[in-house]
Amino acid sequence: MIPATVKLNSKSVFLSQPYQPALADTDELVGRLDESRDVLAAWVAQPRFPRLCPLLVGDAGVGKNRLVYELARYTDKELYILQGHEDVTAEDLTCAVRFSDDAERKMDYVLSPLATAMLRGGICFIDEIGKLRPRALAPLASVLDERRYLDSVLLGERIHAHRGFAFIAATNSSDLVGGTLPEFIGSRLRPVIEVGYPSRAEIDEIVRRRFPRLERPAPASDRLISRFWQLWRDERGDQPPSPRDTLYLFGLMLNLVDAEGAPPGEVLLEAPAAPAPPDMRHLEAAFRRLFGRKE
């Protein structure tokens, strides 16, 4: 557990807490070797030259966040996430203030995930950076180049990055249409790494690893996965499914099986100890609910 507070000159400030992805030790990332190598290469620290700050670009649900989680696990670094949206302000990137629970203080300073990662030498991940307004992005300019510091007007302090600090951002491809990311930030987010759709074999492997229940019995799971691809082609043609869409589908399929087997009137919040196997009708029902055409 990281400390709750640190001292910045004479000020006591609270730290953001790192994100701990709920990944099992056996839940390895499927594929993405090239993308992982590109990010790790960008993070190599050269003498007199700072680590680069890569930008992941891809459609929603293809696994950009999952890639970052795996890189944090691989490097054994604390991961701090800032979610991008239109209401984020420049000061949100640095520090916030709140009413204190301490009777001796009126207010508490709380460092942002970015500022905390800089102090702790962790990874800062700004998700959906393309949704931030240009004015909110202004403080990032001095973080992403060789200066590696962050100024806070609220604190009246300059935060210098720990030598182990690493930065990465991600955005959906659609958020870059029309040049929404200002050049003074885009020119500092290098390299730009395209995260495309996984292959069919990788999608199948992702599903099997996330839902080991499908492996029993194996022939039935093969038929279910093949039926999914047939349904997807009939509905979406050549458009590939994302890992997120596929996992939602098979997760809902298993939920339908478990809910169907629950005793009448019982609220089912956990999967039963001895779950029933799914069949085609559960898969097709889940597919209609998630991806069927609206009448």
Coordinates of C-alpha atoms in Angstrom, one line a residue, residues 101-287:
D101 CA -12.0 15.1 7.7
D102 CA -9.2 16.5 10.0
A103 CA -10.6 19.0 12.5
E104 CA -7.3 20.9 12.4
R105 CA -7.5 21.5 8.7
K106 CA -10.2 23.0 6.5
M107 CA -9.1 21.6 3.2
D108 CA -7.0 18.7 1.8
Y109 CA -4.9 18.8 -1.3
V110 CA -5.2 15.6 -3.4
L111 CA -2.7 15.0 -6.2
S112 CA -4.0 13.7 -9.5
P113 CA -3.1 10.3 -10.9
L114 CA -0.7 12.0 -13.2
A115 CA 1.1 14.0 -10.4
T116 CA 1.2 10.9 -8.2
A117 CA 2.7 8.7 -10.9
M118 CA 5.4 11.4 -11.5
L119 CA 6.3 11.4 -7.8
R120 CA 6.2 7.7 -7.4
G121 CA 7.9 6.7 -10.6
G122 CA 4.8 4.8 -11.8
I123 CA 2.9 4.7 -15.1
C124 CA 0.4 7.3 -15.9
F125 CA -2.3 6.2 -18.4
I126 CA -4.7 8.8 -19.8
D127 CA -7.5 6.9 -21.4
E128 CA -9.5 8.6 -24.2
I129 CA -7.2 11.6 -24.3
G130 CA -8.9 12.7 -27.5
K131 CA -11.9 13.7 -25.5
L132 CA -10.0 16.3 -23.4
R133 CA -10.3 19.9 -24.5
P134 CA -7.1 21.7 -25.6
R135 CA -7.1 24.1 -22.6
A136 CA -7.2 21.1 -20.3
L137 CA -4.2 19.5 -22.0
A138 CA -2.0 22.5 -21.6
P139 CA -0.2 21.3 -18.4
L140 CA 0.9 18.1 -20.2
A141 CA 3.3 20.0 -22.6
S142 CA 6.0 20.2 -19.9
V143 CA 5.4 16.6 -18.8
L144 CA 5.8 15.0 -22.2
D145 CA 9.0 16.7 -23.3
E146 CA 12.5 16.8 -21.7
R147 CA 11.3 19.2 -19.0
R148 CA 9.4 16.4 -17.2
Y149 CA 7.6 18.7 -14.7
L150 CA 4.1 19.7 -13.8
D151 CA 3.1 23.0 -12.4
S152 CA 0.1 23.4 -10.1
V153 CA -1.4 26.8 -9.6
L154 CA -3.6 25.5 -6.7
L155 CA -0.6 24.1 -4.8
G156 CA 1.9 26.7 -5.9
E157 CA 4.4 23.9 -6.5
R158 CA 6.3 22.4 -9.4
I159 CA 6.3 18.6 -9.4
H160 CA 9.4 17.0 -11.0
A161 CA 9.0 13.5 -12.4
H162 CA 10.8 10.5 -10.8
R163 CA 13.4 9.0 -13.2
G164 CA 11.2 5.8 -13.4
F165 CA 8.1 7.7 -14.5
A166 CA 6.5 6.5 -17.7
F167 CA 3.5 7.9 -19.7
I168 CA 1.1 6.4 -22.1
A169 CA -2.3 7.5 -23.6
A170 CA -5.0 6.0 -25.6
T171 CA -7.8 7.3 -27.8
N172 CA -10.5 5.8 -30.0
S173 CA -9.9 6.3 -33.7
S174 CA -13.1 8.3 -34.1
D175 CA -11.9 10.9 -31.6
L176 CA -9.0 11.9 -33.8
V177 CA -11.3 12.7 -36.8
G178 CA -11.1 16.5 -37.5
G179 CA -7.8 17.0 -35.6
T180 CA -9.3 17.2 -32.1
L181 CA -5.9 16.5 -30.5
P182 CA -4.0 19.8 -30.6
E183 CA -0.6 19.7 -32.3
F184 CA 1.3 20.8 -29.2
I185 CA 0.2 17.6 -27.6
G186 CA 0.0 15.3 -30.6
S187 CA 3.6 16.2 -31.6
R188 CA 4.8 15.0 -28.1
L189 CA 2.8 11.7 -28.1
R190 CA 5.2 9.5 -30.0
P191 CA 5.2 6.8 -31.3
V192 CA 1.6 6.4 -32.4
I193 CA 0.8 2.7 -32.1
E194 CA -2.2 1.3 -34.0
V195 CA -4.1 -1.3 -32.1
G196 CA -6.2 -3.3 -34.6
Y197 CA -8.7 -6.1 -34.3
P198 CA -7.4 -9.5 -33.2
S199 CA -7.5 -12.5 -35.5
R200 CA -10.2 -15.1 -35.3
A201 CA -7.8 -17.5 -33.6
E202 CA -6.9 -14.8 -31.0
I203 CA -10.6 -14.0 -30.3
D204 CA -11.3 -17.7 -29.7
E205 CA -8.3 -18.0 -27.3
I206 CA -9.4 -14.9 -25.4
V207 CA -12.9 -16.4 -24.9
R208 CA -11.6 -19.7 -23.8
R209 CA -9.2 -18.2 -21.3
R210 CA -11.8 -15.8 -19.8
F211 CA -14.5 -18.5 -19.6
P212 CA -12.8 -21.9 -18.8
R213 CA -16.2 -23.3 -18.2
L214 CA -16.6 -23.4 -22.0
E215 CA -13.9 -26.1 -22.2
R216 CA -16.2 -28.6 -20.6
P217 CA -17.1 -30.4 -22.8
A218 CA -14.7 -29.3 -25.6
P219 CA -16.7 -30.4 -28.7
A220 CA -19.7 -28.5 -27.5
S221 CA -17.6 -25.3 -26.9
D222 CA -16.1 -25.6 -30.4
R223 CA -19.6 -25.7 -31.8
L224 CA -20.7 -22.7 -29.8
I225 CA -17.7 -20.6 -30.9
S226 CA -18.2 -21.7 -34.5
R227 CA -21.9 -20.7 -34.3
F228 CA -20.9 -17.3 -32.9
W229 CA -18.8 -16.6 -36.0
Q230 CA -21.6 -17.7 -38.3
L231 CA -24.1 -15.4 -36.5
W232 CA -21.6 -12.5 -36.6
R233 CA -21.0 -12.9 -40.3
D234 CA -24.7 -13.0 -41.0
E235 CA -25.4 -9.9 -38.9
R236 CA -22.2 -7.8 -39.5
G237 CA -20.6 -9.1 -42.6
D238 CA -16.9 -8.4 -42.9
Q239 CA -16.8 -6.1 -39.9
P240 CA -14.7 -7.9 -37.3
P241 CA -15.9 -8.3 -33.7
S242 CA -13.9 -6.7 -30.9
P243 CA -12.7 -8.7 -27.9
R244 CA -15.1 -6.6 -25.7
D245 CA -18.1 -7.4 -27.8
T246 CA -17.2 -11.1 -27.9
L247 CA -16.7 -11.4 -24.1
Y248 CA -20.0 -9.6 -23.4
L249 CA -21.7 -12.1 -25.6
F250 CA -20.3 -15.2 -24.0
G251 CA -20.7 -13.7 -20.6
L252 CA -24.3 -13.0 -21.2
M253 CA -24.8 -16.5 -22.6
L254 CA -23.5 -18.1 -19.4
N255 CA -25.6 -15.7 -17.3
L256 CA -28.7 -16.8 -19.2
V257 CA -27.9 -20.4 -18.5
D258 CA -27.4 -19.8 -14.8
A259 CA -30.5 -17.6 -14.4
E260 CA -32.6 -20.2 -16.2
G261 CA -31.5 -22.9 -13.7
A262 CA -32.1 -20.8 -10.6
P263 CA -35.0 -21.9 -8.3
P264 CA -38.2 -19.9 -8.8
G265 CA -38.2 -16.6 -6.9
E266 CA -34.5 -16.8 -6.0
V267 CA -32.3 -13.8 -6.8
L268 CA -29.1 -15.2 -8.4
L269 CA -26.1 -12.9 -7.9
E270 CA -23.3 -15.5 -8.2
A271 CA -22.8 -18.4 -10.6
P272 CA -23.9 -21.7 -9.1
A273 CA -21.4 -24.1 -7.8
A274 CA -22.4 -26.7 -10.4
P275 CA -23.4 -24.7 -13.4
A276 CA -25.3 -26.2 -16.3
P277 CA -23.6 -26.3 -19.7
P278 CA -24.8 -23.7 -22.3
D279 CA -26.4 -24.7 -25.6
M280 CA -27.1 -23.0 -28.9
R281 CA -30.3 -21.4 -27.8
H282 CA -28.5 -19.6 -25.0
L283 CA -25.9 -18.3 -27.4
E284 CA -28.5 -17.2 -30.0
A285 CA -30.6 -15.5 -27.3
A286 CA -27.6 -13.6 -26.0
F287 CA -26.6 -12.6 -29.6

